[in-house]
XYZ file of C-alpha atoms in Angstrom:
297
model
C -0.413 0.328 -0.039
C 1.307 3.759 -1.162
C 0.133 7.173 -0.956
C 0.378 9.205 -3.864
C 2.384 12.420 -3.421
C 1.158 16.013 -5.833
C 2.949 16.378 -8.969
C 6.075 19.032 -7.267
C 6.520 15.907 -5.594
C 7.357 13.721 -7.892
C 9.688 16.504 -10.132
C 11.610 16.623 -7.005
C 11.920 13.529 -5.964
C 13.462 12.013 -8.994
C 16.670 14.590 -8.682
C 16.153 16.017 -4.963
C 20.260 16.576 -5.078
C 19.555 18.493 -8.424
C 16.467 21.309 -6.520
C 18.521 21.632 -2.828
C 21.788 22.675 -5.444
C 19.365 24.970 -7.359
C 18.591 26.143 -3.643
C 21.092 26.724 -2.651
C 22.616 28.793 -6.134
C 19.543 31.168 -5.457
C 20.095 31.675 -2.130
C 23.482 32.487 -2.018
C 22.885 34.509 -5.573
C 20.740 36.671 -2.983
C 22.533 36.885 -0.431
C 25.978 37.761 -1.711
C 23.936 40.116 -4.083
C 22.231 41.927 -1.643
C 26.702 42.016 0.507
C 28.026 43.432 -3.600
C 25.368 45.973 -3.795
C 26.101 46.973 0.145
C 29.438 47.409 -0.856
C 29.366 49.830 -3.879
C 26.504 52.221 -2.082
C 29.379 52.330 1.487
C 32.264 53.209 -0.878
C 29.887 55.386 -3.718
C 28.574 58.007 -0.736
C 33.028 58.747 -0.217
C 33.579 61.506 -2.163
C 37.244 59.883 -2.989
C 36.026 56.341 -3.822
C 38.479 54.563 -6.416
C 36.367 51.420 -6.058
C 35.222 49.373 -9.688
C 31.179 49.391 -9.721
C 32.254 45.626 -10.285
C 35.281 45.244 -8.089
C 32.822 43.774 -4.712
C 29.897 41.938 -7.480
C 33.602 40.369 -8.245
C 34.032 38.768 -4.659
C 30.892 38.475 -3.874
C 30.442 36.252 -6.996
C 34.318 34.694 -6.332
C 32.947 33.470 -2.845
C 29.999 31.685 -4.227
C 31.979 29.954 -7.137
C 33.866 28.577 -4.734
C 30.783 27.749 -1.710
C 29.336 26.349 -4.501
C 32.202 23.673 -6.402
C 33.132 23.088 -2.682
C 29.354 21.260 -1.625
C 29.241 18.113 -3.294
C 32.274 17.439 -0.851
C 30.444 19.423 1.916
C 27.779 16.981 1.456
C 29.064 13.904 0.678
C 30.882 14.313 4.036
C 28.010 15.172 5.411
C 26.052 12.213 4.609
C 28.779 9.268 5.478
C 29.527 11.076 9.363
C 26.297 12.953 9.834
C 26.401 14.296 13.756
C 25.123 12.125 16.251
C 25.357 11.921 20.297
C 28.053 9.542 20.405
C 32.300 10.103 20.318
C 31.056 13.306 20.909
C 34.568 14.977 21.259
C 36.489 13.453 18.145
C 32.937 13.983 15.543
C 33.547 18.064 17.033
C 37.675 17.276 16.081
C 35.880 16.198 12.532
C 34.085 18.946 11.824
C 36.557 21.901 13.092
C 38.953 19.614 10.969
C 36.249 19.600 7.778
C 35.244 23.143 9.094
C 39.825 23.899 8.519
C 39.885 22.743 4.959
C 36.938 24.057 3.915
C 38.067 27.454 4.815
C 41.170 27.207 2.643
C 39.933 25.523 -0.240
C 37.272 27.789 -0.592
C 40.065 31.157 0.091
C 42.528 28.957 -2.598
C 39.553 29.095 -5.062
C 38.364 32.305 -4.136
C 42.100 34.557 -3.878
C 42.586 32.450 -7.828
C 38.987 33.288 -9.108
C 39.584 37.293 -7.909
C 43.354 37.028 -9.285
C 42.268 35.934 -12.392
C 40.027 39.020 -12.746
C 42.437 41.037 -12.519
C 45.130 40.513 -14.828
C 42.904 40.653 -17.062
C 41.716 43.585 -16.279
C 45.174 44.594 -16.135
C 45.067 45.316 -12.437
C 47.414 43.974 -9.104
C 44.992 41.972 -6.710
C 46.127 42.457 -2.814
C 44.142 40.061 -1.227
C 46.188 41.558 2.359
C 48.611 40.624 5.390
C 48.061 36.952 4.522
C 47.936 35.614 9.077
C 45.525 38.992 9.607
C 42.479 37.745 5.755
C 43.410 34.075 6.844
C 41.215 34.364 10.332
C 39.323 37.184 8.826
C 37.641 34.833 5.928
C 38.498 31.393 8.348
C 35.252 33.508 11.476
C 32.898 33.702 8.328
C 33.810 30.431 6.958
C 32.979 28.128 9.976
C 29.478 29.990 9.916
C 28.331 29.086 6.577
C 30.362 25.438 6.950
C 27.953 24.871 10.093
C 25.164 26.580 7.401
C 24.985 23.961 5.578
C 25.390 21.183 8.090
C 22.435 22.260 9.563
C 20.235 23.253 7.115
C 21.534 19.255 4.986
C 20.101 17.038 8.507
C 16.995 19.787 8.687
C 16.608 19.151 5.664
C 16.691 16.075 4.723
C 14.723 15.219 7.689
C 12.206 16.900 6.754
C 11.862 15.317 3.011
C 12.537 11.802 4.242
C 9.557 12.784 7.347
C 7.741 14.221 3.957
C 8.213 11.287 1.273
C 7.715 8.824 4.372
C 10.772 7.119 6.303
C 10.455 3.044 6.107
C 10.899 1.227 9.727
C 11.085 -2.257 10.810
C 7.719 -3.101 12.902
C 8.929 -3.768 16.291
C 9.276 -7.048 17.472
C 11.308 -6.820 14.202
C 13.016 -4.098 15.091
C 13.893 -5.149 18.521
C 16.534 -8.529 16.770
C 17.618 -6.252 14.399
C 20.796 -6.128 16.132
C 21.324 -9.226 17.442
C 22.433 -12.776 16.294
C 18.863 -13.375 15.807
C 18.720 -10.457 12.310
C 19.414 -13.139 9.751
C 16.034 -14.902 10.854
C 13.965 -12.593 10.913
C 12.452 -12.003 7.446
C 10.266 -8.836 7.872
C 6.995 -9.484 5.135
C 6.069 -5.249 5.028
C 7.751 -1.824 6.607
C 6.235 0.695 8.058
C 6.715 3.927 6.864
C 5.112 6.959 9.129
C 4.822 9.938 6.599
C 3.716 12.626 8.954
C 1.433 11.938 10.540
C 0.169 8.700 8.382
C 1.391 5.407 8.714
C 1.106 2.802 6.321
C 2.630 -0.586 5.116
C 5.420 -1.561 2.231
C 5.629 -5.525 1.575
C 8.451 -5.933 1.163
C 8.187 -8.264 -2.152
C 6.751 -4.917 -3.558
C 10.613 -3.521 -3.365
C 12.584 -3.397 -6.620
C 16.409 -2.462 -5.394
C 17.779 -1.847 -2.733
C 20.709 1.297 -2.362
C 23.409 2.049 -0.177
C 23.142 5.987 0.839
C 25.050 6.482 3.573
C 23.519 5.445 7.570
C 20.503 4.842 5.387
C 19.186 2.723 2.611
C 16.786 3.833 -0.083
C 14.180 1.303 -1.122
C 13.353 1.705 -4.116
C 9.520 0.160 -4.501
C 6.541 0.855 -7.125
C 8.517 4.413 -8.452
C 9.192 5.202 -4.700
C 12.355 5.452 -2.625
C 11.219 4.698 0.733
C 14.558 5.402 3.495
C 15.456 2.843 6.437
C 17.718 3.189 8.363
C 19.850 0.387 8.468
C 23.420 -1.313 6.423
C 22.941 -2.775 3.371
C 24.702 -5.680 4.811
C 22.366 -6.063 7.777
C 19.205 -5.874 5.412
C 20.181 -7.925 2.935
C 20.961 -10.695 5.767
C 17.608 -10.283 6.528
C 15.467 -9.851 3.045
C 17.659 -13.076 0.941
C 15.472 -15.752 2.016
C 12.413 -13.792 0.250
C 14.776 -13.357 -2.952
C 16.950 -10.748 -2.968
C 20.991 -10.892 -3.894
C 23.315 -8.258 -3.017
C 25.241 -6.593 -6.497
C 27.178 -4.219 -6.180
C 29.280 -2.435 -2.883
C 26.434 -0.151 -3.036
C 23.236 -2.004 -4.235
C 20.966 -4.859 -3.817
C 18.067 -6.803 -6.082
C 14.852 -8.148 -5.476
C 15.147 -11.297 -7.707
C 11.229 -11.190 -8.975
C 12.185 -7.688 -10.680
C 14.576 -8.868 -12.613
C 13.670 -8.756 -17.301
C 17.500 -9.626 -17.949
C 20.728 -9.626 -16.805
C 23.322 -8.698 -19.721
C 27.707 -9.215 -19.353
C 31.065 -7.156 -20.407
C 33.815 -8.273 -20.879
C 35.367 -6.712 -17.533
C 33.332 -9.682 -16.334
C 31.317 -6.802 -14.972
C 28.125 -6.221 -15.902
C 23.720 -4.555 -16.045
C 21.068 -5.824 -14.610
C 17.371 -4.679 -15.703
C 14.586 -4.490 -14.337
C 10.895 -4.818 -14.967
C 9.612 -1.088 -14.150
C 13.191 -0.760 -17.285
C 15.954 0.608 -14.788
C 19.111 -1.261 -14.664
C 21.817 -1.848 -12.192
C 25.388 -2.075 -12.307
C 26.150 -5.645 -11.174
C 29.743 -5.846 -9.753
C 32.209 -8.886 -11.180
C 32.735 -9.262 -7.182
C 28.956 -10.532 -6.724
C 28.224 -11.610 -9.963
C 28.690 -15.710 -8.544
C 27.039 -15.169 -5.796
C 23.723 -13.925 -8.345
C 24.212 -17.063 -10.562
C 24.282 -19.476 -7.587
C 21.437 -18.510 -5.698
C 19.192 -19.395 -9.649
C 21.296 -22.668 -9.118
C 19.529 -23.143 -5.877
C 16.649 -23.273 -7.643
C 14.872 -20.154 -8.220
C 13.859 -18.934 -12.013
C 15.493 -15.045 -13.051
């Protein structure tokens, strides 16, 4: 049993990362444009102003482009090392180091862009005293880092609640971290979406996709994130016809239409829905053995 989502929701759900980047880009464009215009207005009030009109815009937009170019790495880090209440000291150290690397990279790219434009205009760019300017930029970048981290976690939480996140039913959840996990064979997952709950049949799930601390359950064009590991979940669903096919993918045998192989030993699985999944040669024989035991494709 599933839920019907509005058209805009389905459109965003096809590529949420793209829409996230578009939203971030629009926010930075607005914010940095306001900053650039404010700097120009302040300087233009001075009769002795020698600042050219394009310089504040270059400063702000070089920062914008540098930030956007680093966001994919930042968001990868946020997904794979999300904030937790455990090991707090290690987490603070990790984020402090990440914020420092982010700031140094941001400053380096930003200054390079400015140097190129000033050189093109036959002018020189003066970054200022290195220690002072690095500290000045780092203070701003730390707040930018915290803003991106908080926004990433908050929007991710809201999005999962809107689309529905999957959970094991209580008696299954009690066993998920024990040696009995492999013996637990859930027939349904409980999906909580806003103030409602739905059941999703395991048999209706076409494939599984590891995503940081979550496994995305793909069913009938919908994606339900489940907080678990792919290894853990595959051990539970193996008896119901699920096999690992890649380090980050698993598939329901009943959803497979065909399998093709490449000279390299890797392959590709086409599902009944037309979706294509990568088949790693590392898992190829394991998948074949499942079918040799009497389960047809």
